[in-house]
PDB file of C-alpha atoms in Angstrom:
ATOM      1  CA  GLU A   1     133.264 232.124 149.685  1.00 64.00           C
ATOM      2  CA  ALA A   2     130.341 229.498 149.934  1.00 78.00           C
ATOM      3  CA  GLY A   3     131.243 227.050 152.779  1.00 92.00           C
ATOM      4  CA  VAL A   4     130.201 223.331 152.903  1.00 96.00           C
ATOM      5  CA  THR A   5     126.209 222.622 152.461  1.00 97.00           C
ATOM      6  CA  GLN A   6     124.432 219.826 153.888  1.00 98.00           C
ATOM      7  CA  PHE A   7     120.349 219.137 153.782  1.00 96.00           C
ATOM      8  CA  PRO A   8     118.199 217.656 155.454  1.00 98.00           C
ATOM      9  CA  SER A   9     119.971 219.227 158.516  1.00 97.00           C
ATOM     10  CA  HIS A  10     117.893 216.656 160.146  1.00 97.00           C
ATOM     11  CA  SER A  11     115.539 213.671 159.159  1.00 98.00           C
ATOM     12  CA  VAL A  12     113.726 211.234 161.201  1.00 98.00           C
ATOM     13  CA  ILE A  13     113.170 207.810 160.056  1.00 97.00           C
ATOM     14  CA  GLU A  14     111.789 205.024 160.704  1.00 97.00           C
ATOM     15  CA  LYS A  15     113.857 201.429 160.543  1.00 97.00           C
ATOM     16  CA  GLY A  16     113.162 199.301 156.841  1.00 97.00           C
ATOM     17  CA  GLN A  17     112.827 203.288 154.940  1.00 98.00           C
ATOM     18  CA  THR A  18     115.326 205.126 152.879  1.00 98.00           C
ATOM     19  CA  VAL A  19     117.090 207.936 153.903  1.00 98.00           C
ATOM     20  CA  THR A  20     119.111 210.700 151.488  1.00 98.00           C
ATOM     21  CA  LEU A  21     121.768 212.824 151.943  1.00 98.00           C
ATOM     22  CA  ARG A  22     123.542 215.575 150.526  1.00 98.00           C
ATOM     23  CA  CYS A  23     127.101 217.597 151.185  1.00 98.00           C
ATOM     24  CA  ASP A  24     127.524 220.387 148.657  1.00 97.00           C
ATOM     25  CA  PRO A  25     131.257 221.153 148.871  1.00 96.00           C
ATOM     26  CA  ILE A  26     133.580 223.690 148.222  1.00 94.00           C
ATOM     27  CA  SER A  27     133.555 224.732 144.629  1.00 92.00           C
ATOM     28  CA  GLY A  28     136.255 224.127 143.368  1.00 90.00           C
ATOM     29  CA  HIS A  29     137.508 221.123 146.345  1.00 92.00           C
ATOM     30  CA  ASP A  30     137.901 217.963 144.503  1.00 92.00           C
ATOM     31  CA  ASN A  31     138.183 216.305 147.557  1.00 92.00           C
ATOM     32  CA  LEU A  32     134.723 215.469 149.672  1.00 95.00           C
ATOM     33  CA  TYR A  33     134.522 213.044 152.484  1.00 95.00           C
ATOM     34  CA  TRP A  34     131.697 211.963 155.169  1.00 97.00           C
ATOM     35  CA  TYR A  35     131.982 210.861 158.200  1.00 97.00           C
ATOM     36  CA  ARG A  36     129.828 209.858 161.004  1.00 97.00           C
ATOM     37  CA  ARG A  37     129.371 210.945 165.249  1.00 97.00           C
ATOM     38  CA  VAL A  38     126.875 207.810 166.533  1.00 95.00           C
ATOM     39  CA  MET A  39     126.354 209.161 170.203  1.00 89.00           C
ATOM     40  CA  GLY A  40     128.714 209.310 172.721  1.00 86.00           C
ATOM     41  CA  LYS A  41     131.590 208.038 170.932  1.00 93.00           C
ATOM     42  CA  GLU A  42     134.318 209.441 168.229  1.00 95.00           C
ATOM     43  CA  ILE A  43     133.812 211.152 164.728  1.00 96.00           C
ATOM     44  CA  LYS A  44     134.015 208.147 162.615  1.00 96.00           C
ATOM     45  CA  PHE A  45     135.568 208.485 158.791  1.00 96.00           C
ATOM     46  CA  LEU A  46     133.094 206.512 156.123  1.00 97.00           C
ATOM     47  CA  LEU A  47     135.009 207.625 153.085  1.00 96.00           C
ATOM     48  CA  HIS A  48     136.729 209.700 150.586  1.00 94.00           C
ATOM     49  CA  PHE A  49     135.821 211.050 147.042  1.00 95.00           C
ATOM     50  CA  VAL A  50     138.406 211.859 145.091  1.00 93.00           C
ATOM     51  CA  LYS A  51     136.891 214.707 142.163  1.00 94.00           C
ATOM     52  CA  GLU A  52     134.365 211.453 141.493  1.00 94.00           C
ATOM     53  CA  SER A  53     136.448 208.493 142.146  1.00 94.00           C
ATOM     54  CA  LYS A  54     136.194 206.825 145.716  1.00 95.00           C
ATOM     55  CA  GLN A  55     139.843 207.019 147.361  1.00 93.00           C
ATOM     56  CA  ASP A  56     139.159 204.811 150.113  1.00 93.00           C
ATOM     57  CA  GLU A  57     136.102 203.494 151.179  1.00 94.00           C
ATOM     58  CA  SER A  58     137.464 201.312 153.915  1.00 94.00           C
ATOM     59  CA  GLY A  59     135.217 203.428 156.935  1.00 95.00           C
ATOM     60  CA  MET A  60     131.656 202.175 155.383  1.00 96.00           C
ATOM     61  CA  PRO A  61     129.767 200.019 157.723  1.00 94.00           C
ATOM     62  CA  ASN A  62     128.180 197.613 155.442  1.00 93.00           C
ATOM     63  CA  ASN A  63     126.351 197.370 152.439  1.00 95.00           C
ATOM     64  CA  ARG A  64     123.331 199.252 153.345  1.00 97.00           C
ATOM     65  CA  PHE A  65     125.477 202.598 152.584  1.00 98.00           C
ATOM     66  CA  LEU A  66     126.363 203.453 149.195  1.00 97.00           C
ATOM     67  CA  ALA A  67     127.657 206.889 148.569  1.00 98.00           C
ATOM     68  CA  GLU A  68     128.127 208.608 144.792  1.00 97.00           C
ATOM     69  CA  ARG A  69     129.585 211.707 143.639  1.00 97.00           C
ATOM     70  CA  THR A  70     128.327 213.049 140.516  1.00 84.00           C
ATOM     71  CA  GLY A  71     130.221 214.437 138.166  1.00 87.00           C
ATOM     72  CA  GLY A  72     132.712 215.081 141.141  1.00 83.00           C
ATOM     73  CA  THR A  73     130.670 217.592 142.391  1.00 92.00           C
ATOM     74  CA  TYR A  74     127.785 217.309 145.361  1.00 96.00           C
ATOM     75  CA  SER A  75     127.585 213.655 146.601  1.00 98.00           C
ATOM     76  CA  THR A  76     124.432 211.824 148.456  1.00 98.00           C
ATOM     77  CA  LEU A  77     125.062 209.322 150.796  1.00 98.00           C
ATOM     78  CA  LYS A  78     121.510 206.941 150.955  1.00 98.00           C
ATOM     79  CA  VAL A  79     121.482 204.414 153.599  1.00 98.00           C
ATOM     80  CA  GLN A  80     119.251 201.433 152.362  1.00 97.00           C
ATOM     81  CA  PRO A  81     116.909 200.427 154.720  1.00 97.00           C
ATOM     82  CA  ALA A  82     117.666 202.148 157.944  1.00 97.00           C
ATOM     83  CA  GLU A  83     118.638 200.570 160.972  1.00 97.00           C
ATOM     84  CA  LEU A  84     118.604 201.795 164.804  1.00 97.00           C
ATOM     85  CA  GLU A  85     121.788 202.170 164.644  1.00 96.00           C
ATOM     86  CA  ASP A  86     122.471 203.966 162.305  1.00 97.00           C
ATOM     87  CA  SER A  87     121.113 207.028 163.595  1.00 98.00           C
ATOM     88  CA  GLY A  88     124.041 209.555 164.429  1.00 97.00           C
ATOM     89  CA  VAL A  89     125.383 212.703 162.600  1.00 97.00           C
ATOM     90  CA  TYR A  90     126.852 213.029 159.300  1.00 98.00           C
ATOM     91  CA  PHE A  91     129.574 214.865 158.759  1.00 98.00           C
ATOM     92  CA  CYS A  92     130.937 215.658 154.765  1.00 97.00           C
ATOM     93  CA  ALA A  93     133.725 217.921 154.796  1.00 95.00           C
ATOM     94  CA  SER A  94     136.116 218.892 151.761  1.00 94.00           C
ATOM     95  CA  SER A  95     139.729 219.987 150.905  1.00 90.00           C
ATOM     96  CA  THR A  96     141.483 221.722 147.608  1.00 84.00           C
ATOM     97  CA  GLY A  97     144.792 219.006 148.840  1.00 72.00           C
ATOM     98  CA  GLY A  98     144.192 215.868 150.903  1.00 61.00           C
ATOM     99  CA  GLY A  99     143.263 217.633 154.065  1.00 62.00           C
ATOM    100  CA  LEU A 100     147.253 217.807 155.747  1.00 68.00           C
ATOM    101  CA  ASN A 101     147.670 221.292 155.272  1.00 68.00           C
ATOM    102  CA  TYR A 102     144.513 222.497 156.321  1.00 68.00           C
ATOM    103  CA  GLY A 103     142.786 220.229 157.649  1.00 75.00           C
ATOM    104  CA  TYR A 104     139.373 219.646 155.927  1.00 87.00           C
ATOM    105  CA  THR A 105     136.425 222.415 155.837  1.00 92.00           C
ATOM    106  CA  PHE A 106     133.044 220.598 157.228  1.00 95.00           C
ATOM    107  CA  GLY A 107     129.192 221.209 156.777  1.00 97.00           C
ATOM    108  CA  SER A 108     127.076 221.232 159.897  1.00 97.00           C
ATOM    109  CA  GLY A 109     126.116 217.860 159.591  1.00 97.00           C
ATOM    110  CA  THR A 110     122.412 215.843 159.339  1.00 98.00           C
ATOM    111  CA  ARG A 111     121.494 214.131 162.530  1.00 97.00           C
ATOM    112  CA  LEU A 112     119.958 211.379 161.459  1.00 98.00           C
ATOM    113  CA  THR A 113     117.347 209.956 164.122  1.00 98.00           C
ATOM    114  CA  VAL A 114     116.306 206.082 163.051  1.00 98.00           C
ATOM    115  CA  VAL A 115     113.288 205.313 165.093  1.00 97.00           C
TER     116      VAL A 115
ATOM    117  CA  GLU B   1     145.330 200.277 167.071  1.00 82.00           C
ATOM    118  CA  ASP B   2     145.247 204.214 165.762  1.00 87.00           C
ATOM    119  CA  GLN B   3     143.836 205.524 168.444  1.00 92.00           C
ATOM    120  CA  VAL B   4     143.323 209.416 170.237  1.00 96.00           C
ATOM    121  CA  THR B   5     142.219 209.671 173.704  1.00 97.00           C
ATOM    122  CA  GLN B   6     141.457 213.307 175.097  1.00 98.00           C
ATOM    123  CA  SER B   7     140.574 214.075 178.419  1.00 97.00           C
ATOM    124  CA  PRO B   8     139.512 215.807 180.722  1.00 98.00           C
ATOM    125  CA  GLU B   9     135.856 214.879 179.010  1.00 97.00           C
ATOM    126  CA  ALA B  10     134.701 218.113 180.549  1.00 98.00           C
ATOM    127  CA  LEU B  11     135.957 221.062 181.513  1.00 98.00           C
ATOM    128  CA  ARG B  12     134.837 224.073 183.556  1.00 98.00           C
ATOM    129  CA  LEU B  13     136.104 227.032 183.871  1.00 98.00           C
ATOM    130  CA  GLN B  14     135.862 230.596 185.770  1.00 98.00           C
ATOM    131  CA  GLU B  15     136.603 233.159 182.866  1.00 98.00           C
ATOM    132  CA  GLY B  16     140.209 234.013 182.720  1.00 97.00           C
ATOM    133  CA  GLU B  17     141.260 231.246 184.386  1.00 98.00           C
ATOM    134  CA  SER B  18     143.802 229.052 182.016  1.00 98.00           C
ATOM    135  CA  SER B  19     144.180 225.793 182.123  1.00 98.00           C
ATOM    136  CA  SER B  20     144.947 222.710 179.136  1.00 98.00           C
ATOM    137  CA  LEU B  21     143.570 220.448 177.105  1.00 98.00           C
ATOM    138  CA  ASN B  22     145.363 216.888 176.490  1.00 98.00           C
ATOM    139  CA  CYS B  23     145.264 214.501 173.022  1.00 98.00           C
ATOM    140  CA  SER B  24     147.426 211.668 173.330  1.00 97.00           C
ATOM    141  CA  TYR B  25     147.712 209.363 170.441  1.00 96.00           C
ATOM    142  CA  THR B  26     148.748 206.141 169.609  1.00 94.00           C
ATOM    143  CA  VAL B  27     149.136 206.470 164.783  1.00 88.00           C
ATOM    144  CA  SER B  28     151.871 205.627 163.443  1.00 85.00           C
ATOM    145  CA  GLY B  29     153.747 207.395 160.800  1.00 87.00           C
ATOM    146  CA  LEU B  30     151.261 210.017 162.007  1.00 89.00           C
ATOM    147  CA  ARG B  31     151.658 213.132 159.469  1.00 88.00           C
ATOM    148  CA  GLY B  32     149.916 215.825 160.811  1.00 91.00           C
ATOM    149  CA  LEU B  33     147.874 216.610 164.113  1.00 94.00           C
ATOM    150  CA  PHE B  34     144.489 218.825 164.710  1.00 94.00           C
ATOM    151  CA  TRP B  35     142.533 220.892 166.380  1.00 96.00           C
ATOM    152  CA  TYR B  36     138.854 221.456 165.376  1.00 96.00           C
ATOM    153  CA  ARG B  37     136.806 223.321 167.727  1.00 97.00           C
ATOM    154  CA  GLN B  38     132.633 222.394 167.821  1.00 97.00           C
ATOM    155  CA  ASP B  39     129.561 224.540 168.717  1.00 97.00           C
ATOM    156  CA  PRO B  40     126.515 223.060 169.046  1.00 94.00           C
ATOM    157  CA  GLY B  41     124.570 222.234 165.847  1.00 92.00           C
ATOM    158  CA  LYS B  42     128.110 223.529 163.585  1.00 94.00           C
ATOM    159  CA  GLY B  43     130.208 220.905 162.532  1.00 95.00           C
ATOM    160  CA  PRO B  44     134.113 221.054 163.577  1.00 95.00           C
ATOM    161  CA  GLU B  45     136.028 224.408 162.956  1.00 94.00           C
ATOM    162  CA  PHE B  46     139.842 224.159 162.100  1.00 93.00           C
ATOM    163  CA  LEU B  47     142.046 225.779 164.411  1.00 94.00           C
ATOM    164  CA  PHE B  48     145.733 224.658 164.258  1.00 91.00           C
ATOM    165  CA  THR B  49     147.311 222.289 162.170  1.00 92.00           C
ATOM    166  CA  LEU B  50     151.152 220.496 164.128  1.00 94.00           C
ATOM    167  CA  TYR B  51     153.622 217.992 162.177  1.00 92.00           C
ATOM    168  CA  SER B  52     156.181 217.187 163.943  1.00 92.00           C
ATOM    169  CA  ALA B  53     157.084 216.870 167.691  1.00 94.00           C
ATOM    170  CA  GLY B  54     158.390 220.417 168.678  1.00 96.00           C
ATOM    171  CA  GLU B  55     156.207 222.184 167.134  1.00 96.00           C
ATOM    172  CA  GLU B  56     153.900 225.309 168.870  1.00 97.00           C
ATOM    173  CA  LYS B  57     151.159 226.957 166.969  1.00 96.00           C
ATOM    174  CA  GLU B  58     149.439 230.317 168.481  1.00 96.00           C
ATOM    175  CA  LYS B  59     146.023 232.249 168.136  1.00 94.00           C
ATOM    176  CA  GLU B  60     145.021 234.694 170.343  1.00 95.00           C
ATOM    177  CA  ARG B  61     144.072 232.894 173.616  1.00 97.00           C
ATOM    178  CA  LEU B  62     144.750 229.343 172.707  1.00 98.00           C
ATOM    179  CA  LYS B  63     148.584 227.858 171.470  1.00 98.00           C
ATOM    180  CA  ALA B  64     148.571 224.077 170.518  1.00 98.00           C
ATOM    181  CA  THR B  65     152.141 221.990 171.689  1.00 98.00           C
ATOM    182  CA  LEU B  66     153.097 218.484 169.736  1.00 96.00           C
ATOM    183  CA  THR B  67     154.794 215.792 171.999  1.00 95.00           C
ATOM    184  CA  LYS B  68     155.628 212.504 170.189  1.00 92.00           C
ATOM    185  CA  LYS B  69     152.793 210.372 172.095  1.00 93.00           C
ATOM    186  CA  GLU B  70     150.584 214.072 173.054  1.00 96.00           C
ATOM    187  CA  SER B  71     149.354 217.172 172.322  1.00 98.00           C
ATOM    188  CA  PHE B  72     148.299 219.996 174.830  1.00 98.00           C
ATOM    189  CA  LEU B  73     146.152 222.913 174.378  1.00 98.00           C
ATOM    190  CA  HIS B  74     146.260 225.495 176.882  1.00 98.00           C
ATOM    191  CA  ILE B  75     144.040 228.135 176.986  1.00 98.00           C
ATOM    192  CA  THR B  76     144.748 231.428 178.628  1.00 98.00           C
ATOM    193  CA  ALA B  77     142.764 234.030 180.410  1.00 98.00           C
ATOM    194  CA  PRO B  78     139.910 231.992 178.541  1.00 98.00           C
ATOM    195  CA  LYS B  79     136.346 234.101 177.930  1.00 98.00           C
ATOM    196  CA  PRO B  80     132.918 232.672 178.099  1.00 98.00           C
ATOM    197  CA  GLU B  81     132.695 232.991 173.920  1.00 97.00           C
ATOM    198  CA  ASP B  82     135.921 229.836 174.376  1.00 98.00           C
ATOM    199  CA  SER B  83     132.866 227.944 175.563  1.00 98.00           C
ATOM    200  CA  ALA B  84     132.758 224.705 172.640  1.00 98.00           C
ATOM    201  CA  THR B  85     133.675 221.019 172.214  1.00 98.00           C
ATOM    202  CA  TYR B  86     137.542 220.597 171.381  1.00 98.00           C
ATOM    203  CA  LEU B  87     138.127 217.956 169.362  1.00 98.00           C
ATOM    204  CA  CYS B  88     141.760 217.141 168.627  1.00 97.00           C
ATOM    205  CA  ALA B  89     142.209 214.913 165.055  1.00 95.00           C
ATOM    206  CA  ALA B  90     145.027 212.503 164.020  1.00 94.00           C
ATOM    207  CA  THR B  91     146.222 211.455 160.445  1.00 90.00           C
ATOM    208  CA  ARG B  92     148.954 209.612 158.688  1.00 86.00           C
ATOM    209  CA  ALA B  93     148.202 210.995 155.025  1.00 76.00           C
ATOM    210  CA  GLY B  94     145.310 213.565 154.669  1.00 67.00           C
ATOM    211  CA  ASN B  95     143.379 211.848 153.473  1.00 80.00           C
ATOM    212  CA  GLN B  96     141.922 210.828 156.670  1.00 88.00           C
ATOM    213  CA  PHE B  97     141.204 211.505 159.974  1.00 92.00           C
ATOM    214  CA  TYR B  98     141.203 209.448 163.758  1.00 94.00           C
ATOM    215  CA  PHE B  99     139.481 211.644 165.837  1.00 96.00           C
ATOM    216  CA  GLY B 100     139.437 211.557 169.843  1.00 97.00           C
ATOM    217  CA  THR B 101     135.871 212.414 171.656  1.00 97.00           C
ATOM    218  CA  GLY B 102     136.497 216.073 172.303  1.00 97.00           C
ATOM    219  CA  THR B 103     136.626 218.404 175.481  1.00 98.00           C
ATOM    220  CA  SER B 104     133.387 219.956 176.748  1.00 98.00           C
ATOM    221  CA  LEU B 105     134.813 224.010 178.258  1.00 98.00           C
ATOM    222  CA  THR B 106     132.916 225.572 179.024  1.00 98.00           C
ATOM    223  CA  VAL B 107     133.935 228.898 180.839  1.00 98.00           C
ATOM    224  CA  ILE B 108     131.593 230.259 183.414  1.00 98.00           C
ATOM    225  CA  PRO B 109     131.637 234.919 183.092  1.00 96.00           C
TER     226      PRO B 109
END
């Protein structure tokens, strides 16, 4: 089975620009999550989709971040306009149920650098 | 405040030298405590889930245990290929995980 795929793997953009990260979950996984790790800090929750609906977006830092999940398949996370503090590694994960039994399957992440 | 704290931050072991990693948590209504392994440039890879105090899980040279306040990941006779960052995460309902900052383990041949 193919894993969770994220791209790009790396992105370097200037402050004020827009960046869109994409995540393709494992086929059939209704639950999709975005997490972020800022340098030196722990991995932190951003939001959770069940199919195409946002179940919990309590971790989204501000309205410069917009997540969508088209038709309950792939998801995008757009940052507009990007700020220096948005730099970090953005992870996507998916699961069949709520993740309680088997945790999540994570992608390899997108390393975002805002200069 | 929900929080997960891991120690030590980094650990260097000789091959075959057993040790333990600690994960203390303050998450009300804990439903699951997870251990993940993360290699450089990769996402976290699931290792174990523990659900209740007293529970233990084993996989090869790794054994995870859980009490009401902390979890331990015991590594017995580690090999160089066990070198990685080990992450602990706690959840109330499985839909949002609280991660620790991880322990970076290096096993020297």
